[in-house]
């Protein structure tokens, strides 16, 4: 019972400190949580938690606050996510179900995640290499110019204008377009290089040079990992947590401007719903922050990218994890075409 009570005491300290940002004392725990024991017993439990490195006394005669290890113990004890409120779920549905444009969907998803959690929201664009090619469109713009349009199953669209060495007619464009889509449509983008080899074998000799030019442009576009980026919303939410970041909020704002850092942060998160707390973060400027992240999927139901939030270690982990999970679930349903309006 003593061990279980200490878990309850730690839970109470985390919850009360998150709610008030005031160190938590034994008397307050007894009054607020009805544990049926005396303040002296709670103080004894708190001393054991402090010895274990789960809580710390910020100054003499003060209550206790959780350490990063204490927050980790608390998060690891969360085995079931509490559902969002009806109003929050409706807000997500309303925002995400009213558009089919990928850019707008991700922008809206980021904003609604920031609003629900009260933190900074970050969503990674679907990786071109992890999605499926839906269609390739070739549009003749002139004798020496062709517009290449690449459409993925997630609704991502990439366009390139190709300048050709020789004039081209509409019949040649239509012929190559048909062969490319026959060989490439429905393929994982990582497998398109192999599919293009079959394209070159199928096109008439007189169109081989043109097909290779178009194939090279497709390969270059799909391998342009530098074009992958993240969407960020809710930066102003950080202002309410200035004290939590010990004066390093300017460093946090700098991190949020670095696409490469944010991409690396999301990439290094564990699979599924993951939480990194304080110094668990691989980015040094996030050692006063927590990151809650999960993946979202597309048409083929495989993970295509990640989304998450960045906030102080003193956060409502239950609600934040639920918000991240909910937005990822709705986003996956919309991108995969399985979403049904209620």
CSV table of C-alpha atoms in Angstrom, one decimal:
chain,number,residue,atom,x,y,z
A,1,UNK,CA,0.0,0.0,0.0
A,2,UNK,CA,2.9,2.4,0.8
A,3,UNK,CA,4.3,2.0,-2.7
A,4,UNK,CA,0.9,2.5,-4.3
A,5,UNK,CA,0.3,5.6,-2.1
A,6,UNK,CA,3.6,7.1,-3.2
A,7,UNK,CA,2.5,6.8,-6.8
A,8,UNK,CA,-0.7,8.6,-5.9
A,9,UNK,CA,1.3,11.3,-4.0
A,10,UNK,CA,3.5,11.8,-7.1
A,11,UNK,CA,0.5,12.0,-9.3
A,12,UNK,CA,-1.0,14.6,-6.9
A,13,UNK,CA,2.1,16.7,-6.9
A,14,UNK,CA,2.3,16.6,-10.7
A,15,UNK,CA,-1.3,17.5,-11.2
A,16,UNK,CA,-1.3,20.3,-8.6
A,17,UNK,CA,2.0,21.8,-9.8
A,18,UNK,CA,0.8,21.8,-13.4
A,19,UNK,CA,-2.4,23.5,-12.3
A,20,UNK,CA,-0.9,26.2,-10.0
A,21,UNK,CA,2.9,26.4,-10.7
A,22,UNK,CA,3.2,26.6,-6.9
A,23,UNK,CA,5.3,24.0,-5.0
A,24,UNK,CA,3.1,21.4,-3.5
A,25,UNK,CA,3.0,20.8,0.3
A,26,UNK,CA,1.8,17.8,2.3
A,27,UNK,CA,-1.1,19.7,3.9
A,28,UNK,CA,-2.4,20.7,0.5
A,29,UNK,CA,-2.3,17.1,-0.8
A,30,UNK,CA,-4.2,15.9,2.2
A,31,UNK,CA,-6.9,18.6,1.8
A,32,UNK,CA,-7.3,18.3,-1.9
A,33,UNK,CA,-7.0,14.5,-2.5
A,34,UNK,CA,-8.6,12.8,0.4
A,35,UNK,CA,-5.9,10.1,0.9
A,36,UNK,CA,-7.1,9.3,4.4
A,37,UNK,CA,-3.6,9.8,6.0
A,38,UNK,CA,-2.0,12.6,7.9
A,39,UNK,CA,0.3,15.3,6.5
A,40,UNK,CA,3.2,13.6,8.4
A,41,UNK,CA,2.6,10.4,6.5
A,42,UNK,CA,2.5,12.4,3.2
A,43,UNK,CA,5.8,14.1,4.2
A,44,UNK,CA,7.4,10.7,4.7
A,45,UNK,CA,6.2,9.6,1.3
A,46,UNK,CA,7.5,12.8,-0.2
A,47,UNK,CA,11.0,12.3,1.3
A,48,UNK,CA,11.1,8.9,-0.4
A,49,UNK,CA,10.1,10.4,-3.7
A,50,UNK,CA,12.8,13.0,-3.3
A,51,UNK,CA,15.4,10.4,-2.6
A,52,UNK,CA,14.3,8.7,-5.8
A,53,UNK,CA,14.9,11.9,-7.7
A,54,UNK,CA,11.2,12.2,-8.7
A,55,UNK,CA,10.5,15.5,-6.9
A,56,UNK,CA,12.7,18.3,-5.5
A,57,UNK,CA,12.3,21.1,-3.0
A,58,UNK,CA,13.1,24.3,-4.8
A,59,UNK,CA,14.0,26.2,-1.5
A,60,UNK,CA,13.8,25.7,2.2
A,61,UNK,CA,10.3,25.5,3.8
A,62,UNK,CA,8.7,25.2,0.3
A,63,UNK,CA,6.7,22.3,-1.0
A,64,UNK,CA,7.9,20.0,-3.8
A,65,UNK,CA,7.9,20.2,-7.5
A,66,UNK,CA,8.3,17.3,-10.0
A,67,UNK,CA,11.7,16.7,-11.7
A,68,UNK,CA,12.0,15.5,-15.3
A,69,UNK,CA,12.2,12.0,-13.9
A,70,UNK,CA,9.0,12.6,-11.9
A,71,UNK,CA,7.2,13.7,-15.0
A,72,UNK,CA,8.5,10.6,-16.9
A,73,UNK,CA,7.2,8.4,-14.1
A,74,UNK,CA,3.8,10.2,-14.3
A,75,UNK,CA,3.6,9.9,-18.1
A,76,UNK,CA,4.6,6.3,-18.1
A,77,UNK,CA,1.7,5.6,-15.8
A,78,UNK,CA,-0.8,6.9,-18.3
A,79,UNK,CA,-2.3,3.8,-19.9
A,80,UNK,CA,-5.5,5.2,-21.3
A,81,UNK,CA,-6.1,8.5,-23.0
A,82,UNK,CA,-9.2,10.5,-21.8
A,83,UNK,CA,-11.4,11.6,-24.7
A,84,UNK,CA,-11.6,15.2,-25.7
A,85,UNK,CA,-14.7,17.1,-24.9
A,86,UNK,CA,-17.6,17.1,-27.5
A,87,UNK,CA,-16.9,20.7,-28.3
A,88,UNK,CA,-13.2,20.0,-29.0
A,89,UNK,CA,-14.0,17.0,-31.2
A,90,UNK,CA,-16.5,19.0,-33.2
A,91,UNK,CA,-14.0,21.9,-33.6
A,92,UNK,CA,-11.5,19.4,-35.1
A,93,UNK,CA,-14.1,17.9,-37.4
A,94,UNK,CA,-15.4,21.3,-38.6
A,95,UNK,CA,-11.9,22.7,-39.3
A,96,UNK,CA,-10.5,19.7,-41.0
A,97,UNK,CA,-13.4,18.4,-43.0
A,98,UNK,CA,-14.2,21.5,-44.9
A,99,UNK,CA,-11.3,21.5,-47.4
A,100,UNK,CA,-9.5,19.0,-49.6
A,101,UNK,CA,-6.4,21.1,-50.3
A,102,UNK,CA,-3.4,19.5,-48.5
A,103,UNK,CA,-1.7,22.8,-47.7
A,104,UNK,CA,-4.9,24.1,-46.2
A,105,UNK,CA,-5.6,20.9,-44.3
A,106,UNK,CA,-2.2,20.9,-42.6
A,107,UNK,CA,-2.3,24.6,-41.8
A,108,UNK,CA,-5.8,24.1,-40.2
A,109,UNK,CA,-4.7,21.0,-38.4
A,110,UNK,CA,-1.7,22.8,-36.9
A,111,UNK,CA,-3.9,25.8,-35.7
A,112,UNK,CA,-6.5,23.6,-34.2
A,113,UNK,CA,-3.9,21.4,-32.4
A,114,UNK,CA,-2.3,24.6,-31.0
A,115,UNK,CA,-5.7,25.9,-29.8
A,116,UNK,CA,-6.8,22.6,-28.2
A,117,UNK,CA,-3.5,22.0,-26.3
A,118,UNK,CA,-2.5,25.6,-25.6
A,119,UNK,CA,1.0,24.8,-26.8
A,120,UNK,CA,3.1,25.2,-30.0
A,121,UNK,CA,1.9,22.8,-32.7
A,122,UNK,CA,4.2,21.3,-35.4
A,123,UNK,CA,3.1,19.2,-38.3
A,124,UNK,CA,5.5,17.6,-40.8
A,125,UNK,CA,4.5,17.5,-44.4
A,126,UNK,CA,4.0,14.0,-45.9
A,127,UNK,CA,7.4,12.7,-47.1
A,128,UNK,CA,7.4,12.2,-50.8
A,129,UNK,CA,9.4,9.0,-50.4
A,130,UNK,CA,6.8,7.5,-48.1
A,131,UNK,CA,3.7,8.1,-50.1
A,132,UNK,CA,2.2,6.5,-53.2
A,133,UNK,CA,2.1,8.1,-56.7
A,134,UNK,CA,-1.4,8.7,-57.8
A,135,UNK,CA,-1.0,10.3,-61.2
A,136,UNK,CA,1.5,12.2,-63.4
A,137,UNK,CA,0.2,14.8,-65.7
A,138,UNK,CA,2.1,16.3,-68.6
A,139,UNK,CA,0.8,19.5,-70.1
A,140,UNK,CA,2.2,21.0,-73.3
A,141,UNK,CA,2.9,24.7,-72.8
A,142,UNK,CA,4.6,25.3,-76.1
A,143,UNK,CA,6.9,23.7,-78.6
A,144,UNK,CA,9.8,23.6,-76.1
A,145,UNK,CA,8.0,23.6,-72.7
A,146,UNK,CA,6.1,20.9,-70.8
A,147,UNK,CA,4.5,21.2,-67.4
A,148,UNK,CA,5.1,18.2,-65.2
A,149,UNK,CA,2.6,17.7,-62.4
A,150,UNK,CA,3.1,14.9,-59.8
A,151,UNK,CA,0.1,14.0,-57.6
A,152,UNK,CA,0.5,11.7,-54.6
A,153,UNK,CA,-2.2,9.8,-52.7
A,154,UNK,CA,-2.0,12.3,-49.9
A,155,UNK,CA,-3.0,15.1,-52.2
A,156,UNK,CA,0.4,16.5,-52.4
A,157,UNK,CA,1.1,18.2,-55.7
A,158,UNK,CA,4.6,19.0,-57.2
A,159,UNK,CA,4.9,21.0,-60.4
A,160,UNK,CA,8.0,21.5,-62.6
A,161,UNK,CA,8.3,23.3,-65.9
A,162,UNK,CA,10.6,21.5,-68.3
A,163,UNK,CA,12.6,23.2,-71.0
A,164,UNK,CA,13.2,20.8,-73.9
A,165,UNK,CA,16.0,20.7,-76.4
A,166,UNK,CA,13.7,19.7,-79.3
A,167,UNK,CA,10.1,20.7,-80.1
A,168,UNK,CA,7.4,18.3,-79.0
A,169,UNK,CA,3.9,17.7,-80.2
A,170,UNK,CA,0.7,16.8,-78.2
A,171,UNK,CA,0.7,13.2,-79.5
A,172,UNK,CA,4.1,12.5,-78.1
A,173,UNK,CA,3.2,14.0,-74.8
A,174,UNK,CA,0.0,11.9,-74.6
A,175,UNK,CA,1.9,8.7,-75.5
A,176,UNK,CA,4.6,9.2,-72.9
A,177,UNK,CA,2.0,10.2,-70.2
A,178,UNK,CA,0.0,7.0,-70.8
A,179,UNK,CA,3.1,4.8,-70.5
A,180,UNK,CA,4.4,6.6,-67.4
A,181,UNK,CA,1.1,6.3,-65.6
A,182,UNK,CA,0.8,2.7,-66.6
A,183,UNK,CA,4.2,1.8,-65.0
A,184,UNK,CA,4.3,4.3,-62.1
A,185,UNK,CA,0.8,5.0,-60.8
A,186,UNK,CA,0.1,3.2,-57.6
A,187,UNK,CA,3.8,2.6,-56.8
A,188,UNK,CA,5.5,3.7,-53.6
A,189,UNK,CA,7.6,6.7,-54.6
A,190,UNK,CA,10.7,4.9,-53.4
A,191,UNK,CA,10.1,2.4,-56.2
A,192,UNK,CA,9.5,4.8,-59.0
A,193,UNK,CA,13.1,4.7,-60.2
A,194,UNK,CA,12.6,1.0,-61.1
A,195,UNK,CA,9.3,1.8,-62.7
A,196,UNK,CA,10.9,4.4,-64.9
A,197,UNK,CA,13.3,1.8,-66.3
A,198,UNK,CA,10.2,-0.1,-67.6
A,199,UNK,CA,9.0,3.2,-69.1
A,200,UNK,CA,12.2,3.6,-71.1
A,201,UNK,CA,11.8,0.1,-72.4
A,202,UNK,CA,8.2,0.7,-73.5
A,203,UNK,CA,8.4,4.0,-75.3
A,204,UNK,CA,9.2,4.1,-79.0
A,205,UNK,CA,12.9,4.8,-79.8
A,206,UNK,CA,12.1,8.3,-81.2
A,207,UNK,CA,10.5,9.3,-77.8
A,208,UNK,CA,13.2,7.8,-75.6
A,209,UNK,CA,15.2,11.0,-75.2
A,210,UNK,CA,12.0,12.9,-74.2
A,211,UNK,CA,11.0,10.2,-71.8
A,212,UNK,CA,14.4,10.2,-70.2
A,213,UNK,CA,14.2,14.0,-69.7
A,214,UNK,CA,10.8,13.7,-68.1
A,215,UNK,CA,11.9,10.7,-66.0
A,216,UNK,CA,15.0,12.6,-64.8
A,217,UNK,CA,12.8,15.5,-63.7
A,218,UNK,CA,10.5,13.1,-61.8
A,219,UNK,CA,13.4,11.4,-60.0
A,220,UNK,CA,14.9,14.8,-59.1
A,221,UNK,CA,11.6,16.1,-57.8
A,222,UNK,CA,11.0,13.0,-55.7
A,223,UNK,CA,14.5,13.0,-54.2
A,224,UNK,CA,14.4,16.7,-53.2
A,225,UNK,CA,14.2,16.0,-49.5
A,226,UNK,CA,15.1,19.6,-48.8
A,227,UNK,CA,11.6,20.5,-49.9
A,228,UNK,CA,10.1,18.6,-47.0
A,229,UNK,CA,9.1,21.0,-44.2
A,230,UNK,CA,6.9,21.5,-41.2
A,231,UNK,CA,4.0,23.9,-40.4
A,232,UNK,CA,4.1,25.7,-37.0
A,233,UNK,CA,1.3,27.4,-35.2
A,234,UNK,CA,0.7,28.8,-31.7
A,235,UNK,CA,4.1,30.5,-31.1
A,236,UNK,CA,2.3,33.2,-29.0
A,237,UNK,CA,1.2,30.4,-26.6
A,238,UNK,CA,4.8,30.4,-25.3
A,239,UNK,CA,4.4,33.8,-23.8
A,240,UNK,CA,2.3,32.4,-21.0
A,241,UNK,CA,5.1,30.0,-20.0
A,242,UNK,CA,8.0,32.4,-19.9
A,243,UNK,CA,8.8,31.5,-16.2
A,244,UNK,CA,8.8,27.8,-17.0
A,245,UNK,CA,11.6,28.2,-19.5
A,246,UNK,CA,13.9,29.9,-17.0
A,247,UNK,CA,14.5,32.9,-19.3
A,248,UNK,CA,15.3,30.8,-22.4
A,249,UNK,CA,12.0,31.5,-24.3
A,250,UNK,CA,14.0,33.5,-26.9
A,251,UNK,CA,16.0,30.3,-27.6
A,252,UNK,CA,12.8,28.4,-28.0
A,253,UNK,CA,11.5,31.0,-30.5
A,254,UNK,CA,14.8,30.6,-32.4
A,255,UNK,CA,14.3,26.8,-32.5
A,256,UNK,CA,10.8,27.3,-34.0
A,257,UNK,CA,12.3,29.1,-36.9
A,258,UNK,CA,14.6,26.3,-37.8
A,259,UNK,CA,12.9,23.9,-40.2
A,260,UNK,CA,15.9,21.5,-40.1
A,261,UNK,CA,15.8,21.3,-36.3
A,262,UNK,CA,12.1,20.7,-36.1
A,263,UNK,CA,12.3,18.0,-38.8
A,264,UNK,CA,15.1,16.3,-36.9
A,265,UNK,CA,13.2,16.6,-33.6
A,266,UNK,CA,10.1,14.8,-35.1
A,267,UNK,CA,12.2,12.2,-37.0
A,268,UNK,CA,14.0,11.2,-33.8
A,269,UNK,CA,10.8,10.6,-31.8
A,270,UNK,CA,9.8,7.0,-31.1
A,271,UNK,CA,7.1,5.4,-33.1
A,272,UNK,CA,3.5,5.8,-32.0
A,273,UNK,CA,2.5,8.4,-29.4
A,274,UNK,CA,5.7,9.4,-27.8
A,275,UNK,CA,6.7,12.0,-25.1
A,276,UNK,CA,10.2,13.4,-24.6
A,277,UNK,CA,10.7,15.4,-21.4
A,278,UNK,CA,13.4,18.0,-20.7
A,279,UNK,CA,16.9,16.7,-21.2
A,280,UNK,CA,15.5,13.6,-23.0
A,281,UNK,CA,15.2,15.8,-26.0
A,282,UNK,CA,18.1,15.5,-28.4
A,283,UNK,CA,18.0,19.2,-29.3
A,284,UNK,CA,19.9,21.1,-26.5
A,285,UNK,CA,17.6,24.2,-26.8
A,286,UNK,CA,14.6,22.0,-25.8
A,287,UNK,CA,16.0,20.8,-22.5
A,288,UNK,CA,13.4,22.9,-20.6
A,289,UNK,CA,10.6,21.7,-22.9
A,290,UNK,CA,8.5,18.6,-23.5
A,291,UNK,CA,7.6,17.3,-26.9
A,292,UNK,CA,4.5,15.1,-27.5
A,293,UNK,CA,4.3,13.6,-30.9
A,294,UNK,CA,2.7,10.8,-33.0
A,295,UNK,CA,2.4,9.8,-36.6
A,296,UNK,CA,-0.4,10.2,-39.1
A,297,UNK,CA,-1.1,8.0,-42.1
A,298,UNK,CA,-2.5,8.3,-45.6
A,299,UNK,CA,-4.3,6.2,-48.2
A,300,UNK,CA,-2.2,3.1,-47.8
A,301,UNK,CA,-2.6,3.3,-44.0
A,302,UNK,CA,1.2,3.5,-43.4
A,303,UNK,CA,2.8,6.3,-41.5
A,304,UNK,CA,3.7,9.2,-43.8
A,305,UNK,CA,4.7,11.9,-41.3
A,306,UNK,CA,4.5,13.1,-37.7
A,307,UNK,CA,2.8,15.9,-35.8
A,308,UNK,CA,3.1,17.1,-32.3
A,309,UNK,CA,3.4,19.9,-29.8
A,310,UNK,CA,6.2,21.7,-28.0
A,311,UNK,CA,5.6,23.1,-24.5
A,312,UNK,CA,7.0,23.4,-21.0
A,313,UNK,CA,7.7,20.3,-18.9
A,314,UNK,CA,4.9,21.6,-16.7
A,315,UNK,CA,2.0,20.7,-18.9
A,316,UNK,CA,-1.2,18.8,-18.7
A,317,UNK,CA,0.1,15.6,-20.2
A,318,UNK,CA,-3.2,13.7,-20.2
A,319,UNK,CA,-5.0,16.4,-22.2
A,320,UNK,CA,-2.1,17.2,-24.5
A,321,UNK,CA,-1.6,13.5,-25.4
A,322,UNK,CA,-5.3,13.2,-26.1
A,323,UNK,CA,-5.2,16.3,-28.3
A,324,UNK,CA,-2.3,15.1,-30.3
A,325,UNK,CA,-3.8,11.6,-30.8
A,326,UNK,CA,-7.2,13.0,-31.8
A,327,UNK,CA,-5.8,15.4,-34.4
A,328,UNK,CA,-3.6,12.7,-35.9
A,329,UNK,CA,-6.6,10.4,-36.1
A,330,UNK,CA,-8.8,12.9,-37.8
A,331,UNK,CA,-6.0,13.9,-40.2
A,332,UNK,CA,-5.3,10.3,-41.1
A,333,UNK,CA,-9.0,9.7,-41.8
A,334,UNK,CA,-9.3,12.8,-44.0
A,335,UNK,CA,-6.1,12.1,-46.0
A,336,UNK,CA,-7.0,8.5,-46.5
A,337,UNK,CA,-10.6,9.3,-47.6
A,338,UNK,CA,-12.1,7.2,-44.8
A,339,UNK,CA,-13.5,10.1,-42.8
A,340,UNK,CA,-17.3,10.1,-42.5
A,341,UNK,CA,-19.0,13.3,-41.3
A,342,UNK,CA,-21.2,12.8,-38.2
